[in-house]
PDB file of C-alpha atoms in Angstrom:
ATOM      1  CA  MET A   1    -111.755  -1.150 -45.220  1.00 54.00           C
ATOM      2  CA  LEU A   2    -109.496  -3.476 -43.212  1.00 60.00           C
ATOM      3  CA  THR A   3    -111.662  -6.033 -41.434  1.00 64.00           C
ATOM      4  CA  SER A   4    -110.461  -8.310 -38.645  1.00 65.00           C
ATOM      5  CA  SER A   5    -112.053 -11.489 -37.300  1.00 71.00           C
ATOM      6  CA  ASP A   6    -112.919  -9.566 -34.125  1.00 75.00           C
ATOM      7  CA  SER A   7    -115.288  -7.355 -36.114  1.00 85.00           C
ATOM      8  CA  LEU A   8    -117.455 -10.225 -37.374  1.00 94.00           C
ATOM      9  CA  LYS A   9    -121.041  -9.932 -36.166  1.00 95.00           C
ATOM     10  CA  SER A  10    -122.992 -12.709 -34.478  1.00 95.00           C
ATOM     11  CA  ARG A  11    -126.306 -14.021 -35.775  1.00 95.00           C
ATOM     12  CA  LYS A  12    -128.086 -12.122 -33.019  1.00 96.00           C
ATOM     13  CA  GLU A  13    -126.385  -8.868 -34.006  1.00 96.00           C
ATOM     14  CA  LEU A  14    -127.263  -9.412 -37.652  1.00 96.00           C
ATOM     15  CA  ASP A  15    -130.901 -10.145 -36.853  1.00 95.00           C
ATOM     16  CA  ALA A  16    -131.079  -6.837 -34.997  1.00 95.00           C
ATOM     17  CA  GLU A  17    -129.795  -4.939 -38.045  1.00 95.00           C
ATOM     18  CA  LEU A  18    -131.407  -6.732 -40.979  1.00 95.00           C
ATOM     19  CA  GLY A  19    -134.867  -6.136 -42.381  1.00 95.00           C
ATOM     20  CA  GLY A  20    -137.459  -8.877 -42.708  1.00 96.00           C
ATOM     21  CA  ALA A  21    -136.558  -9.926 -46.250  1.00 97.00           C
ATOM     22  CA  ALA A  22    -132.852 -10.088 -45.444  1.00 97.00           C
ATOM     23  CA  ARG A  23    -133.468 -12.120 -42.280  1.00 97.00           C
ATOM     24  CA  ALA A  24    -135.620 -14.557 -44.241  1.00 97.00           C
ATOM     25  CA  TRP A  25    -132.905 -14.910 -46.880  1.00 97.00           C
ATOM     26  CA  LEU A  26    -130.291 -15.528 -44.179  1.00 97.00           C
ATOM     27  CA  ASP A  27    -132.533 -18.128 -42.488  1.00 97.00           C
ATOM     28  CA  GLU A  28    -132.810 -20.033 -45.757  1.00 97.00           C
ATOM     29  CA  ALA A  29    -129.104 -19.736 -46.527  1.00 97.00           C
ATOM     30  CA  LEU A  30    -128.042 -21.021 -43.109  1.00 97.00           C
ATOM     31  CA  ALA A  31    -130.581 -23.845 -43.292  1.00 97.00           C
ATOM     32  CA  GLU A  32    -129.079 -24.942 -46.604  1.00 96.00           C
ATOM     33  CA  ALA A  33    -125.589 -24.801 -45.099  1.00 96.00           C
ATOM     34  CA  ALA A  34    -126.684 -26.834 -42.062  1.00 96.00           C
ATOM     35  CA  HIS A  35    -128.386 -29.392 -44.307  1.00 94.00           C
ATOM     36  CA  ASP A  36    -125.207 -29.805 -46.315  1.00 91.00           C
ATOM     37  CA  ALA A  37    -123.178 -30.221 -43.129  1.00 92.00           C
ATOM     38  CA  ALA A  38    -125.578 -32.892 -41.844  1.00 92.00           C
ATOM     39  CA  ARG A  39    -125.132 -34.882 -45.064  1.00 83.00           C
ATOM     40  CA  ALA A  40    -121.347 -34.648 -44.970  1.00 69.00           C
ATOM     41  CA  PRO A  41    -119.480 -37.958 -44.639  1.00 61.00           C
ATOM     42  CA  ALA A  42    -117.040 -38.528 -41.808  1.00 45.00           C
ATOM     43  CA  ALA A  43    -114.016 -37.835 -43.971  1.00 43.00           C
ATOM     44  CA  SER A  44    -113.753 -34.056 -44.260  1.00 46.00           C
ATOM     45  CA  GLY A  45    -113.532 -32.810 -47.805  1.00 48.00           C
ATOM     46  CA  THR A  46    -114.911 -36.045 -49.314  1.00 52.00           C
ATOM     47  CA  PRO A  47    -117.858 -35.395 -51.638  1.00 51.00           C
ATOM     48  CA  HIS A  48    -121.243 -36.923 -50.991  1.00 49.00           C
ATOM     49  CA  PRO A  49    -121.607 -40.225 -52.872  1.00 45.00           C
ATOM     50  CA  GLU A  50    -124.654 -38.954 -54.749  1.00 43.00           C
ATOM     51  CA  ALA A  51    -123.201 -35.503 -55.512  1.00 46.00           C
ATOM     52  CA  SER A  52    -121.569 -34.552 -58.771  1.00 49.00           C
ATOM     53  CA  PRO A  53    -117.905 -33.604 -58.259  1.00 51.00           C
ATOM     54  CA  TYR A  54    -118.574 -30.583 -60.488  1.00 54.00           C
ATOM     55  CA  ALA A  55    -121.607 -29.284 -58.578  1.00 68.00           C
ATOM     56  CA  SER A  56    -121.285 -26.709 -55.796  1.00 80.00           C
ATOM     57  CA  PRO A  57    -123.587 -26.933 -52.764  1.00 90.00           C
ATOM     58  CA  SER A  58    -126.412 -24.391 -52.863  1.00 91.00           C
ATOM     59  CA  TRP A  59    -125.060 -22.554 -49.820  1.00 95.00           C
ATOM     60  CA  GLU A  60    -121.893 -21.718 -51.792  1.00 95.00           C
ATOM     61  CA  LEU A  61    -124.038 -19.804 -54.276  1.00 94.00           C
ATOM     62  CA  ARG A  62    -125.535 -17.925 -51.329  1.00 95.00           C
ATOM     63  CA  PHE A  63    -122.009 -17.067 -50.203  1.00 97.00           C
ATOM     64  CA  ALA A  64    -121.439 -14.905 -53.265  1.00 95.00           C
ATOM     65  CA  ALA A  65    -124.840 -13.199 -52.927  1.00 96.00           C
ATOM     66  CA  ALA A  66    -124.478 -12.237 -49.254  1.00 97.00           C
ATOM     67  CA  GLY A  67    -123.694  -8.573 -49.866  1.00 96.00           C
ATOM     68  CA  ARG A  68    -126.577  -8.125 -52.282  1.00 96.00           C
ATOM     69  CA  HIS A  69    -129.156  -9.532 -49.874  1.00 97.00           C
ATOM     70  CA  CYS A  70    -127.771  -8.457 -46.492  1.00 97.00           C
ATOM     71  CA  ARG A  71    -125.862  -5.256 -47.434  1.00 96.00           C
ATOM     72  CA  GLN A  72    -122.154  -5.014 -48.067  1.00 95.00           C
ATOM     73  CA  GLU A  73    -121.284  -3.964 -44.519  1.00 95.00           C
ATOM     74  CA  ASN A  74    -122.676  -7.301 -43.289  1.00 96.00           C
ATOM     75  CA  ALA A  75    -121.256  -9.495 -46.046  1.00 97.00           C
ATOM     76  CA  ASP A  76    -118.156 -10.684 -44.141  1.00 97.00           C
ATOM     77  CA  SER A  77    -120.246 -11.711 -41.154  1.00 97.00           C
ATOM     78  CA  VAL A  78    -122.913 -13.468 -43.221  1.00 98.00           C
ATOM     79  CA  ARG A  79    -120.315 -15.352 -45.252  1.00 98.00           C
ATOM     80  CA  SER A  80    -118.492 -16.376 -42.090  1.00 98.00           C
ATOM     81  CA  LEU A  81    -121.708 -17.723 -40.587  1.00 98.00           C
ATOM     82  CA  LEU A  82    -122.348 -19.745 -43.747  1.00 98.00           C
ATOM     83  CA  LEU A  83    -118.878 -21.300 -43.641  1.00 98.00           C
ATOM     84  CA  VAL A  84    -119.242 -22.233 -39.988  1.00 97.00           C
ATOM     85  CA  GLU A  85    -122.796 -23.556 -40.351  1.00 97.00           C
ATOM     86  CA  ALA A  86    -121.747 -25.701 -43.320  1.00 96.00           C
ATOM     87  CA  ARG A  87    -118.671 -26.940 -41.455  1.00 96.00           C
ATOM     88  CA  ALA A  88    -116.985 -26.094 -44.737  1.00 96.00           C
ATOM     89  CA  PRO A  89    -114.401 -28.655 -45.848  1.00 95.00           C
ATOM     90  CA  LEU A  90    -111.145 -27.692 -47.485  1.00 96.00           C
ATOM     91  CA  SER A  91    -112.608 -28.308 -50.946  1.00 94.00           C
ATOM     92  CA  SER A  92    -115.339 -25.706 -50.427  1.00 95.00           C
ATOM     93  CA  VAL A  93    -113.038 -23.218 -48.723  1.00 97.00           C
ATOM     94  CA  THR A  94    -110.485 -23.488 -51.513  1.00 97.00           C
ATOM     95  CA  ARG A  95    -113.107 -23.200 -54.248  1.00 96.00           C
ATOM     96  CA  LEU A  96    -114.711 -20.119 -52.675  1.00 97.00           C
ATOM     97  CA  TYR A  97    -111.329 -18.479 -52.240  1.00 98.00           C
ATOM     98  CA  GLU A  98    -109.976 -19.250 -55.698  1.00 97.00           C
ATOM     99  CA  GLN A  99    -113.171 -18.288 -57.524  1.00 96.00           C
ATOM    100  CA  GLY A 100    -114.186 -15.412 -55.282  1.00 96.00           C
ATOM    101  CA  THR A 101    -113.825 -11.668 -55.407  1.00 97.00           C
ATOM    102  CA  ALA A 102    -111.430  -9.923 -53.037  1.00 96.00           C
ATOM    103  CA  ALA A 103    -114.292  -9.416 -50.574  1.00 96.00           C
ATOM    104  CA  GLU A 104    -115.242 -13.096 -50.728  1.00 97.00           C
ATOM    105  CA  ARG A 105    -111.622 -14.130 -50.267  1.00 98.00           C
ATOM    106  CA  ARG A 106    -111.358 -11.872 -47.229  1.00 97.00           C
ATOM    107  CA  ALA A 107    -114.383 -13.562 -45.633  1.00 97.00           C
ATOM    108  CA  VAL A 108    -112.780 -16.969 -46.149  1.00 98.00           C
ATOM    109  CA  LEU A 109    -109.519 -15.828 -44.545  1.00 98.00           C
ATOM    110  CA  LEU A 110    -111.339 -14.286 -41.587  1.00 97.00           C
ATOM    111  CA  THR A 111    -113.138 -17.561 -40.861  1.00 98.00           C
ATOM    112  CA  LEU A 112    -110.390 -20.173 -41.243  1.00 98.00           C
ATOM    113  CA  HIS A 113    -109.685 -20.347 -37.514  1.00 97.00           C
ATOM    114  CA  LEU A 114    -113.326 -21.268 -36.857  1.00 97.00           C
ATOM    115  CA  LEU A 115    -113.215 -24.314 -39.146  1.00 97.00           C
ATOM    116  CA  ASP A 116    -111.782 -27.756 -38.466  1.00 94.00           C
ATOM    117  CA  LEU A 117    -109.073 -27.627 -41.123  1.00 97.00           C
ATOM    118  CA  GLY A 118    -105.836 -28.012 -39.207  1.00 97.00           C
ATOM    119  CA  ASP A 119    -102.999 -26.507 -41.229  1.00 97.00           C
ATOM    120  CA  THR A 120    -104.421 -27.630 -44.590  1.00 97.00           C
ATOM    121  CA  ALA A 121    -105.580 -24.119 -45.527  1.00 98.00           C
ATOM    122  CA  LEU A 122    -102.130 -22.552 -45.196  1.00 98.00           C
ATOM    123  CA  PRO A 123    -101.779 -22.238 -49.006  1.00 98.00           C
ATOM    124  CA  LEU A 124    -104.626 -19.701 -48.918  1.00 98.00           C
ATOM    125  CA  ILE A 125    -102.834 -17.660 -46.264  1.00 98.00           C
ATOM    126  CA  GLU A 126     -99.607 -17.819 -48.239  1.00 98.00           C
ATOM    127  CA  HIS A 127    -101.384 -16.681 -51.396  1.00 98.00           C
ATOM    128  CA  ALA A 128    -102.980 -13.726 -49.621  1.00 98.00           C
ATOM    129  CA  LEU A 129     -99.639 -12.659 -48.162  1.00 97.00           C
ATOM    130  CA  ARG A 130     -98.150 -12.537 -51.648  1.00 96.00           C
ATOM    131  CA  ALA A 131    -100.877 -10.136 -52.752  1.00 93.00           C
ATOM    132  CA  ASN A 132    -100.711  -6.361 -52.624  1.00 90.00           C
ATOM    133  CA  ASP A 133    -104.331  -6.035 -51.544  1.00 95.00           C
ATOM    134  CA  THR A 134    -104.100  -4.717 -47.988  1.00 96.00           C
ATOM    135  CA  ARG A 135    -107.574  -6.089 -47.185  1.00 95.00           C
ATOM    136  CA  LEU A 136    -106.328  -9.608 -47.858  1.00 97.00           C
ATOM    137  CA  VAL A 137    -103.044  -9.087 -46.036  1.00 97.00           C
ATOM    138  CA  ALA A 138    -104.874  -7.836 -42.939  1.00 97.00           C
ATOM    139  CA  ALA A 139    -107.264 -10.797 -43.017  1.00 97.00           C
ATOM    140  CA  ALA A 140    -104.417 -13.259 -43.577  1.00 98.00           C
ATOM    141  CA  VAL A 141    -102.548 -12.359 -40.369  1.00 98.00           C
ATOM    142  CA  GLY A 142    -105.464 -13.281 -38.110  1.00 97.00           C
ATOM    143  CA  PRO A 143    -105.814 -16.167 -35.630  1.00 97.00           C
ATOM    144  CA  TYR A 144    -105.343 -18.925 -38.220  1.00 98.00           C
ATOM    145  CA  ALA A 145    -101.945 -17.561 -39.238  1.00 98.00           C
ATOM    146  CA  ALA A 146    -100.970 -17.099 -35.591  1.00 97.00           C
ATOM    147  CA  ASP A 147    -101.775 -20.755 -34.924  1.00 97.00           C
ATOM    148  CA  HIS A 148    -100.283 -22.351 -38.031  1.00 98.00           C
ATOM    149  CA  LEU A 149     -97.606 -20.245 -39.747  1.00 98.00           C
ATOM    150  CA  ASP A 150     -94.088 -21.402 -38.948  1.00 98.00           C
ATOM    151  CA  PRO A 151     -91.728 -18.802 -37.415  1.00 97.00           C
ATOM    152  CA  HIS A 152     -90.031 -17.924 -40.702  1.00 97.00           C
ATOM    153  CA  ALA A 153     -93.298 -17.374 -42.583  1.00 98.00           C
ATOM    154  CA  TRP A 154     -94.846 -15.509 -39.649  1.00 98.00           C
ATOM    155  CA  ARG A 155     -91.921 -13.066 -39.432  1.00 98.00           C
ATOM    156  CA  HIS A 156     -92.264 -12.310 -43.133  1.00 98.00           C
ATOM    157  CA  ALA A 157     -96.004 -11.792 -42.637  1.00 98.00           C
ATOM    158  CA  VAL A 158     -95.223  -9.126 -40.038  1.00 98.00           C
ATOM    159  CA  LEU A 159     -92.780  -7.474 -42.439  1.00 97.00           C
ATOM    160  CA  LYS A 160     -95.425  -7.620 -45.167  1.00 96.00           C
ATOM    161  CA  CYS A 161     -97.714  -5.601 -42.909  1.00 97.00           C
ATOM    162  CA  LEU A 162     -95.002  -2.988 -42.446  1.00 96.00           C
ATOM    163  CA  PHE A 163     -94.250  -2.862 -46.195  1.00 93.00           C
ATOM    164  CA  THR A 164     -97.912  -2.434 -47.113  1.00 94.00           C
ATOM    165  CA  GLU A 165     -98.781  -0.186 -44.146  1.00 94.00           C
ATOM    166  CA  VAL A 166    -101.295  -2.643 -42.711  1.00 96.00           C
ATOM    167  CA  PRO A 167    -101.591  -1.747 -38.997  1.00 96.00           C
ATOM    168  CA  VAL A 168     -99.848  -4.358 -36.861  1.00 97.00           C
ATOM    169  CA  THR A 169    -102.932  -4.393 -34.659  1.00 96.00           C
ATOM    170  CA  ALA A 170    -104.287  -6.735 -37.347  1.00 96.00           C
ATOM    171  CA  VAL A 171    -101.658  -9.369 -36.434  1.00 97.00           C
ATOM    172  CA  ALA A 172    -103.233 -11.885 -34.065  1.00 97.00           C
ATOM    173  CA  ARG A 173    -101.202 -12.858 -30.986  1.00 97.00           C
ATOM    174  CA  LEU A 174     -98.490 -10.389 -31.936  1.00 97.00           C
ATOM    175  CA  ASP A 175     -97.314  -9.940 -28.340  1.00 96.00           C
ATOM    176  CA  ASP A 176     -97.093 -13.672 -27.777  1.00 96.00           C
ATOM    177  CA  ARG A 177     -95.272 -14.613 -30.973  1.00 97.00           C
ATOM    178  CA  ALA A 178     -92.932 -11.610 -31.137  1.00 97.00           C
ATOM    179  CA  ARG A 179     -91.691 -11.776 -27.553  1.00 96.00           C
ATOM    180  CA  GLY A 180     -88.048 -12.794 -27.374  1.00 95.00           C
ATOM    181  CA  ASP A 181     -87.814 -13.369 -31.141  1.00 97.00           C
ATOM    182  CA  ALA A 182     -84.237 -12.281 -31.824  1.00 97.00           C
ATOM    183  CA  GLU A 183     -84.463 -13.109 -35.519  1.00 97.00           C
ATOM    184  CA  LEU A 184     -87.529 -10.901 -35.946  1.00 97.00           C
ATOM    185  CA  ALA A 185     -85.696  -8.127 -34.083  1.00 97.00           C
ATOM    186  CA  ARG A 186     -82.777  -8.461 -36.509  1.00 97.00           C
ATOM    187  CA  MET A 187     -85.073  -8.325 -39.538  1.00 97.00           C
ATOM    188  CA  LEU A 188     -86.873  -5.279 -38.189  1.00 97.00           C
ATOM    189  CA  SER A 189     -83.605  -3.506 -37.410  1.00 96.00           C
ATOM    190  CA  ASP A 190     -82.323  -4.220 -40.925  1.00 96.00           C
ATOM    191  CA  PHE A 191     -85.554  -2.876 -42.414  1.00 95.00           C
ATOM    192  CA  ALA A 192     -85.345   0.237 -40.243  1.00 95.00           C
ATOM    193  CA  ALA A 193     -81.708   0.790 -41.259  1.00 96.00           C
ATOM    194  CA  GLU A 194     -82.636   0.500 -44.938  1.00 94.00           C
ATOM    195  CA  ARG A 195     -85.410   3.048 -44.522  1.00 92.00           C
ATOM    196  CA  THR A 196     -83.138   5.417 -42.637  1.00 93.00           C
ATOM    197  CA  ALA A 197     -80.346   5.113 -45.197  1.00 95.00           C
ATOM    198  CA  ALA A 198     -82.836   5.941 -47.941  1.00 93.00           C
ATOM    199  CA  GLY A 199     -83.990   9.036 -46.050  1.00 93.00           C
ATOM    200  CA  ARG A 200     -87.418   7.556 -45.420  1.00 92.00           C
ATOM    201  CA  PRO A 201     -89.193   7.543 -42.054  1.00 92.00           C
ATOM    202  CA  VAL A 202     -89.256   4.418 -39.912  1.00 92.00           C
ATOM    203  CA  PRO A 203     -92.886   3.364 -39.340  1.00 92.00           C
ATOM    204  CA  GLU A 204     -94.046   3.751 -35.762  1.00 94.00           C
ATOM    205  CA  ASP A 205     -95.509   0.247 -36.005  1.00 96.00           C
ATOM    206  CA  LEU A 206     -91.977  -1.090 -36.580  1.00 96.00           C
ATOM    207  CA  ARG A 207     -90.846   0.464 -33.305  1.00 94.00           C
ATOM    208  CA  THR A 208     -93.894  -1.076 -31.615  1.00 95.00           C
ATOM    209  CA  VAL A 209     -93.079  -4.595 -32.825  1.00 97.00           C
ATOM    210  CA  LEU A 210     -89.367  -4.176 -32.154  1.00 96.00           C
ATOM    211  CA  ALA A 211     -90.147  -3.332 -28.529  1.00 96.00           C
ATOM    212  CA  LEU A 212     -92.196  -6.528 -28.262  1.00 96.00           C
ATOM    213  CA  THR A 213     -89.240  -8.670 -29.357  1.00 95.00           C
ATOM    214  CA  ALA A 214     -87.368  -7.936 -26.157  1.00 88.00           C
ATOM    215  CA  PRO A 215     -87.105 -11.099 -24.031  1.00 79.00           C
ATOM    216  CA  ALA A 216     -89.012 -11.202 -20.764  1.00 66.00           C
ATOM    217  CA  ASP A 217     -87.048 -10.522 -17.593  1.00 60.00           C
ATOM    218  CA  GLU A 218     -86.884 -12.943 -14.672  1.00 49.00           C
ATOM    219  CA  GLY A 219     -90.217 -11.704 -13.384  1.00 48.00           C
ATOM    220  CA  GLY A 220     -91.902 -12.521 -16.685  1.00 53.00           C
ATOM    221  CA  HIS A 221     -92.142  -8.882 -17.756  1.00 54.00           C
ATOM    222  CA  PRO A 222     -90.847  -7.670 -21.144  1.00 53.00           C
ATOM    223  CA  ALA A 223     -87.379  -6.148 -20.954  1.00 53.00           C
ATOM    224  CA  GLY A 224     -86.743  -2.599 -22.093  1.00 51.00           C
ATOM    225  CA  PRO A 225     -87.464  -1.861 -25.752  1.00 49.00           C
ATOM    226  CA  THR A 226     -84.815  -2.209 -28.422  1.00 50.00           C
ATOM    227  CA  ALA A 227     -84.184   1.053 -30.199  1.00 51.00           C
ATOM    228  CA  ALA A 228     -84.560   1.290 -33.968  1.00 55.00           C
ATOM    229  CA  PRO A 229     -81.692   2.975 -35.776  1.00 50.00           C
ATOM    230  CA  ALA A 230     -81.866   6.728 -35.463  1.00 50.00           C
ATOM    231  CA  ALA A 231     -82.056   8.955 -38.499  1.00 46.00           C
ATOM    232  CA  PRO A 232     -78.622  10.207 -39.612  1.00 46.00           C
ATOM    233  CA  ALA A 233     -77.620  13.676 -38.546  1.00 44.00           C
ATOM    234  CA  PRO A 234     -77.979  16.300 -41.286  1.00 46.00           C
ATOM    235  CA  THR A 235     -74.778  17.264 -43.085  1.00 44.00           C
ATOM    236  CA  GLU A 236     -73.800  20.516 -44.685  1.00 44.00           C
ATOM    237  CA  GLU A 237     -74.732  19.122 -48.082  1.00 44.00           C
ATOM    238  CA  SER A 238     -78.228  18.246 -46.856  1.00 38.00           C
TER     239      SER A 238
END
């Protein structure tokens, strides 16, 4: 299942779906997260003076148990709510990502844009984009990546989606960032030519993104789409 940040459920939506025991568990988990946030010092990521540097806040333990208590289909949403309620610092976000399962890592990636982290969480995005897990790749190209990845890294993220067959609809602000990007158009055309030369089909998503790279005309409208290389004509030997 490829989950995007747009599919995360609100607390109200979760309350409507969860049974009494699950709602009670979520109430307690969010209260613990809010309590931890209220105790946080002004400097984000700095541990509480009285806290052991080796101890994890109780809400982080809840993070891992979200699927068990609130059902797996709600786990991303519950984990996202916990991160937001705790105003999770980089230390917590990094720990949950590095120690988490693929599902827990996905929830972290889906929530980064809702946390006050600036660009400090980019290493998590970069790690996910090096993975071959399409769930992580899809989560990594969300709003946080759109806001913070530099042009070079963002172009390679788009290519990663094409390589791994992650739908480009997962790429946040694709229209905005691709428009007029001549270097992305070149990379896409090269990729399409390689596929064609190898006798492999050019993904339709590649044609979609390539069309978006056309610069806007004087009226602010995208110019006509750039054509991907056509498949070679069959020969007698083929």
